[in-house]
């Protein structure tokens, strides 16, 4: 019916081109409401187009319907060839039909009809329209008949489609309380269709339902008046060839694919995916200047090498571990502008007998764990006091990881022990002797796995080791300690995977989707060192990242950015390296730290444009995107400013950094107000 | 510089620091037992791990004048022995005559002592067996 309705003529163009042009033309479809107001325009254009309308009106327009004798038919534009443009691959018919579908979906019915008239393509043939209407009006018999004519691929699929129709019919009859008819349907239509008997039993049991609400709930069906018919239509479309009946919202699907593709090409993409940065007019590309590349703060309180650091889960605090036997909790107001921000040491946790190797925040940030040699200490982060000191390990504790539910934590050490503790420091469980001396471990966020890396060697005593001993380990000076990745199942504590790796493995991190593990590897000889991205599901290396240097020291890396799209790592050449995770391209190599290794990098979990790095030069640097109010285009080496610690007022000396030479201004320890120091 | 974990060895017998049990060497890398240090017997090893080396010193020993570096445990800092560095080149003779023990052994090239170059001496009394 839509096709035969004569609607407004299309004003092909108001300019006085003489012919309706083939090619991209704008169809000005005005809605019915404007009929009266365009009377004037009618008169004008009528006389114009009348002279040009072809003698044979399309089936779309016929004289009837309108009183105005000046209603013209919409001229069908016939174009040569079948592609959209002369040199494109897009088939014109497909394209136009998709546009018609989109216009109809949005609500521009008149435009859609005009387009159909002008192009001669119909979005769907009358049979399909009939079928659609029958389903939505629950005219089952005719729906079935229409289905037969739609060209379903083979008989079996035809049966399945019919079954779905009959099922909906049955459910609607039950809902309307026409039990006998429903029974009739069940017996004569559903049963002979040879379906799964369980399904049939389930359907027949629905007859026991006393009222429609119960029926709806038990069947998981939302009633004849709900969306079930539309959903049925959607399901039935799977059986009908898509050229006959176009899948719903097809154009939008294609555009979504384009968006995903552009996003995958955008290397610096660091924005949440539903932001307004995507436009159809231009390809999406994130600005490199929105990426953290510039040091905005240098924290210089430690008196010796800083070995490790970790952000609190709220993103407001940073804990650092240092060789000077202290750990410091810094307060970082990450959501303020760098020039007015206050970064200061909140607590200095002394009282460690040895250099501090690891720090770990509890999930609610109330407890900080620190490890020094074989001691583990629990600190209350509000008061800065040590709550407990745990001494269960016999050798260096190299890794601390909280469980994703915060109920406890796991510690692993070079003494081959992995121990599970309660949140208050009671030993809950010991995982026994691990075959490796653990150098790092982490728990996957989905709570299923524990990934541990470490040195593997057969202890000289032999028995009591759970893993199969390797031969060839008895080399003279013990230099070829093989390293392994072991993935344990968290619940059963059984090792799932042993992966022997060449070279020394120094750190492991797991992505947020629990699927990938990032492992730093220092090779034995002068081979280039790599960071491996292991896919835990398929148990292979998914990607390697090259460029940094690592041979003797423990260097750590981390995921970063929105969705963990970046990989950042420290390195022994004082440069922070950042790669794009999916493609492996090196995005940034950021110099600036003083001589010595950059030991660890940590990305702020609440601010995707900020990360921190710590180094042997006793400092921690905060890196951010270049502030936009800086003159000119900021360069990483020239314009890094630091936020000076204020005792609430005034800045002290601020200094420009030129090429990474530290000029010794430290944050005023004694003069800071408002921060309690131990 | 930077954090690094101590190395671990494996072998039939592992010697470690007497105070902190850090692995030092295995019996496989031992070359000779016939040495004497300040505390008694000492062994000559081919490769030793987890030690920090000090500055080179000239020292008088029963076998002559040698340049050695003292070695310390990397964890607890205890002196464990020394490492043979090299021999005095013939052009640099020590000025102090107290060191002059006789011409032959001060020369640059002393074939009989050359085998010690780059090797380590660990004093037996400062070692324990580690498992």
JSON list of C-alpha atoms in Angstrom, two decimals, chain A residues 412-514:
[
{"chain": "A", "resi": 412, "resn": "UNK", "atom": "CA", "xyz": [55.39, -15.87, 47.06]},
{"chain": "A", "resi": 413, "resn": "UNK", "atom": "CA", "xyz": [59.12, -15.97, 47.56]},
{"chain": "A", "resi": 414, "resn": "UNK", "atom": "CA", "xyz": [62.42, -17.29, 46.48]},
{"chain": "A", "resi": 415, "resn": "UNK", "atom": "CA", "xyz": [62.12, -20.05, 49.03]},
{"chain": "A", "resi": 416, "resn": "UNK", "atom": "CA", "xyz": [59.62, -21.71, 46.71]},
{"chain": "A", "resi": 417, "resn": "UNK", "atom": "CA", "xyz": [56.75, -21.10, 49.07]},
{"chain": "A", "resi": 418, "resn": "UNK", "atom": "CA", "xyz": [53.40, -19.68, 48.12]},
{"chain": "A", "resi": 419, "resn": "UNK", "atom": "CA", "xyz": [51.29, -18.83, 51.13]},
{"chain": "A", "resi": 420, "resn": "UNK", "atom": "CA", "xyz": [47.70, -17.71, 51.33]},
{"chain": "A", "resi": 421, "resn": "UNK", "atom": "CA", "xyz": [46.96, -15.34, 54.17]},
{"chain": "A", "resi": 422, "resn": "UNK", "atom": "CA", "xyz": [43.85, -13.86, 55.68]},
{"chain": "A", "resi": 423, "resn": "UNK", "atom": "CA", "xyz": [43.29, -10.16, 55.45]},
{"chain": "A", "resi": 424, "resn": "UNK", "atom": "CA", "xyz": [44.39, -9.75, 59.05]},
{"chain": "A", "resi": 425, "resn": "UNK", "atom": "CA", "xyz": [47.55, -11.69, 58.65]},
{"chain": "A", "resi": 426, "resn": "UNK", "atom": "CA", "xyz": [46.69, -15.16, 59.72]},
{"chain": "A", "resi": 427, "resn": "UNK", "atom": "CA", "xyz": [48.06, -17.85, 57.59]},
{"chain": "A", "resi": 428, "resn": "UNK", "atom": "CA", "xyz": [45.16, -19.53, 55.93]},
{"chain": "A", "resi": 429, "resn": "UNK", "atom": "CA", "xyz": [46.82, -21.97, 53.68]},
{"chain": "A", "resi": 430, "resn": "UNK", "atom": "CA", "xyz": [50.15, -22.90, 52.31]},
{"chain": "A", "resi": 431, "resn": "UNK", "atom": "CA", "xyz": [50.49, -24.04, 48.79]},
{"chain": "A", "resi": 432, "resn": "UNK", "atom": "CA", "xyz": [53.41, -26.20, 49.59]},
{"chain": "A", "resi": 433, "resn": "UNK", "atom": "CA", "xyz": [56.61, -26.32, 47.71]},
{"chain": "A", "resi": 434, "resn": "UNK", "atom": "CA", "xyz": [56.29, -24.78, 44.35]},
{"chain": "A", "resi": 435, "resn": "UNK", "atom": "CA", "xyz": [58.70, -26.14, 41.80]},
{"chain": "A", "resi": 436, "resn": "UNK", "atom": "CA", "xyz": [59.91, -22.68, 41.06]},
{"chain": "A", "resi": 437, "resn": "UNK", "atom": "CA", "xyz": [61.46, -19.96, 43.11]},
{"chain": "A", "resi": 438, "resn": "UNK", "atom": "CA", "xyz": [58.79, -17.38, 42.61]},
{"chain": "A", "resi": 439, "resn": "UNK", "atom": "CA", "xyz": [59.99, -14.04, 41.32]},
{"chain": "A", "resi": 440, "resn": "UNK", "atom": "CA", "xyz": [56.54, -12.63, 40.77]},
{"chain": "A", "resi": 441, "resn": "UNK", "atom": "CA", "xyz": [52.97, -13.78, 40.94]},
{"chain": "A", "resi": 442, "resn": "UNK", "atom": "CA", "xyz": [49.53, -12.37, 40.38]},
{"chain": "A", "resi": 443, "resn": "UNK", "atom": "CA", "xyz": [45.93, -13.46, 40.63]},
{"chain": "A", "resi": 444, "resn": "UNK", "atom": "CA", "xyz": [43.61, -13.10, 37.67]},
{"chain": "A", "resi": 445, "resn": "UNK", "atom": "CA", "xyz": [40.68, -10.73, 38.33]},
{"chain": "A", "resi": 446, "resn": "UNK", "atom": "CA", "xyz": [38.13, -13.37, 37.51]},
{"chain": "A", "resi": 447, "resn": "UNK", "atom": "CA", "xyz": [39.41, -15.31, 40.46]},
{"chain": "A", "resi": 448, "resn": "UNK", "atom": "CA", "xyz": [40.25, -18.48, 38.59]},
{"chain": "A", "resi": 449, "resn": "UNK", "atom": "CA", "xyz": [43.99, -18.53, 38.19]},
{"chain": "A", "resi": 450, "resn": "UNK", "atom": "CA", "xyz": [47.23, -17.76, 39.85]},
{"chain": "A", "resi": 451, "resn": "UNK", "atom": "CA", "xyz": [50.07, -17.00, 37.50]},
{"chain": "A", "resi": 452, "resn": "UNK", "atom": "CA", "xyz": [53.55, -17.33, 38.92]},
{"chain": "A", "resi": 453, "resn": "UNK", "atom": "CA", "xyz": [56.92, -16.92, 37.27]},
{"chain": "A", "resi": 454, "resn": "UNK", "atom": "CA", "xyz": [60.26, -17.85, 38.64]},
{"chain": "A", "resi": 455, "resn": "UNK", "atom": "CA", "xyz": [63.44, -19.79, 38.52]},
{"chain": "A", "resi": 456, "resn": "UNK", "atom": "CA", "xyz": [63.19, -23.43, 38.12]},
{"chain": "A", "resi": 457, "resn": "UNK", "atom": "CA", "xyz": [65.78, -25.76, 39.43]},
{"chain": "A", "resi": 458, "resn": "UNK", "atom": "CA", "xyz": [65.73, -29.17, 40.90]},
{"chain": "A", "resi": 459, "resn": "UNK", "atom": "CA", "xyz": [66.73, -28.98, 44.51]},
{"chain": "A", "resi": 460, "resn": "UNK", "atom": "CA", "xyz": [69.64, -31.24, 45.22]},
{"chain": "A", "resi": 461, "resn": "UNK", "atom": "CA", "xyz": [67.71, -33.35, 47.66]},
{"chain": "A", "resi": 462, "resn": "UNK", "atom": "CA", "xyz": [65.36, -34.69, 45.06]},
{"chain": "A", "resi": 463, "resn": "UNK", "atom": "CA", "xyz": [62.23, -36.02, 46.69]},
{"chain": "A", "resi": 464, "resn": "UNK", "atom": "CA", "xyz": [59.37, -33.87, 47.80]},
{"chain": "A", "resi": 465, "resn": "UNK", "atom": "CA", "xyz": [59.15, -31.93, 44.64]},
{"chain": "A", "resi": 466, "resn": "UNK", "atom": "CA", "xyz": [55.81, -31.98, 42.95]},
{"chain": "A", "resi": 467, "resn": "UNK", "atom": "CA", "xyz": [56.91, -31.25, 39.44]},
{"chain": "A", "resi": 468, "resn": "UNK", "atom": "CA", "xyz": [58.72, -33.55, 37.12]},
{"chain": "A", "resi": 469, "resn": "UNK", "atom": "CA", "xyz": [62.43, -32.90, 37.43]},
{"chain": "A", "resi": 470, "resn": "UNK", "atom": "CA", "xyz": [64.20, -31.65, 34.41]},
{"chain": "A", "resi": 471, "resn": "UNK", "atom": "CA", "xyz": [67.46, -33.05, 33.31]},
{"chain": "A", "resi": 472, "resn": "UNK", "atom": "CA", "xyz": [70.30, -30.94, 32.19]},
{"chain": "A", "resi": 473, "resn": "UNK", "atom": "CA", "xyz": [70.13, -28.72, 35.19]},
{"chain": "A", "resi": 474, "resn": "UNK", "atom": "CA", "xyz": [73.32, -29.75, 36.75]},
{"chain": "A", "resi": 475, "resn": "UNK", "atom": "CA", "xyz": [75.56, -27.35, 34.93]},
{"chain": "A", "resi": 476, "resn": "UNK", "atom": "CA", "xyz": [78.67, -26.27, 36.64]},
{"chain": "A", "resi": 477, "resn": "UNK", "atom": "CA", "xyz": [78.23, -22.78, 37.95]},
{"chain": "A", "resi": 478, "resn": "UNK", "atom": "CA", "xyz": [74.46, -23.05, 37.98]},
{"chain": "A", "resi": 479, "resn": "UNK", "atom": "CA", "xyz": [74.09, -20.26, 35.48]},
{"chain": "A", "resi": 480, "resn": "UNK", "atom": "CA", "xyz": [71.45, -21.83, 33.35]},
{"chain": "A", "resi": 481, "resn": "UNK", "atom": "CA", "xyz": [68.65, -21.76, 35.85]},
{"chain": "A", "resi": 482, "resn": "UNK", "atom": "CA", "xyz": [65.67, -22.26, 33.67]},
{"chain": "A", "resi": 483, "resn": "UNK", "atom": "CA", "xyz": [62.72, -20.03, 34.26]},
{"chain": "A", "resi": 484, "resn": "UNK", "atom": "CA", "xyz": [59.13, -21.05, 34.12]},
{"chain": "A", "resi": 485, "resn": "UNK", "atom": "CA", "xyz": [55.65, -19.72, 34.05]},
{"chain": "A", "resi": 486, "resn": "UNK", "atom": "CA", "xyz": [53.29, -21.77, 36.13]},
{"chain": "A", "resi": 487, "resn": "UNK", "atom": "CA", "xyz": [49.58, -21.20, 36.02]},
{"chain": "A", "resi": 488, "resn": "UNK", "atom": "CA", "xyz": [47.70, -22.64, 38.95]},
{"chain": "A", "resi": 489, "resn": "UNK", "atom": "CA", "xyz": [44.03, -23.17, 39.23]},
{"chain": "A", "resi": 490, "resn": "UNK", "atom": "CA", "xyz": [43.10, -20.98, 42.16]},
{"chain": "A", "resi": 491, "resn": "UNK", "atom": "CA", "xyz": [40.53, -23.24, 43.72]},
{"chain": "A", "resi": 492, "resn": "UNK", "atom": "CA", "xyz": [42.22, -26.58, 43.46]},
{"chain": "A", "resi": 493, "resn": "UNK", "atom": "CA", "xyz": [45.74, -25.25, 43.79]},
{"chain": "A", "resi": 494, "resn": "UNK", "atom": "CA", "xyz": [46.80, -27.60, 41.07]},
{"chain": "A", "resi": 495, "resn": "UNK", "atom": "CA", "xyz": [49.17, -26.40, 38.44]},
{"chain": "A", "resi": 496, "resn": "UNK", "atom": "CA", "xyz": [47.48, -26.17, 35.10]},
{"chain": "A", "resi": 497, "resn": "UNK", "atom": "CA", "xyz": [50.37, -25.17, 32.93]},
{"chain": "A", "resi": 498, "resn": "UNK", "atom": "CA", "xyz": [54.09, -25.36, 33.01]},
{"chain": "A", "resi": 499, "resn": "UNK", "atom": "CA", "xyz": [55.76, -23.21, 30.45]},
{"chain": "A", "resi": 500, "resn": "UNK", "atom": "CA", "xyz": [59.54, -23.29, 30.37]},
{"chain": "A", "resi": 501, "resn": "UNK", "atom": "CA", "xyz": [61.04, -20.11, 29.11]},
{"chain": "A", "resi": 502, "resn": "UNK", "atom": "CA", "xyz": [64.52, -19.19, 28.18]},
{"chain": "A", "resi": 503, "resn": "UNK", "atom": "CA", "xyz": [65.94, -16.37, 30.16]},
{"chain": "A", "resi": 504, "resn": "UNK", "atom": "CA", "xyz": [65.05, -14.74, 33.41]},
{"chain": "A", "resi": 505, "resn": "UNK", "atom": "CA", "xyz": [61.47, -13.73, 34.08]},
{"chain": "A", "resi": 506, "resn": "UNK", "atom": "CA", "xyz": [61.16, -10.78, 36.35]},
{"chain": "A", "resi": 507, "resn": "UNK", "atom": "CA", "xyz": [57.56, -9.69, 36.49]},
{"chain": "A", "resi": 508, "resn": "UNK", "atom": "CA", "xyz": [54.05, -10.76, 35.62]},
{"chain": "A", "resi": 509, "resn": "UNK", "atom": "CA", "xyz": [50.85, -8.76, 35.26]},
{"chain": "A", "resi": 510, "resn": "UNK", "atom": "CA", "xyz": [47.43, -9.89, 34.15]},
{"chain": "A", "resi": 511, "resn": "UNK", "atom": "CA", "xyz": [45.03, -7.95, 31.96]},
{"chain": "A", "resi": 512, "resn": "UNK", "atom": "CA", "xyz": [41.59, -6.95, 33.20]},
{"chain": "A", "resi": 513, "resn": "UNK", "atom": "CA", "xyz": [39.86, -9.60, 31.15]},
{"chain": "A", "resi": 514, "resn": "UNK", "atom": "CA", "xyz": [41.97, -12.25, 32.87]}
]
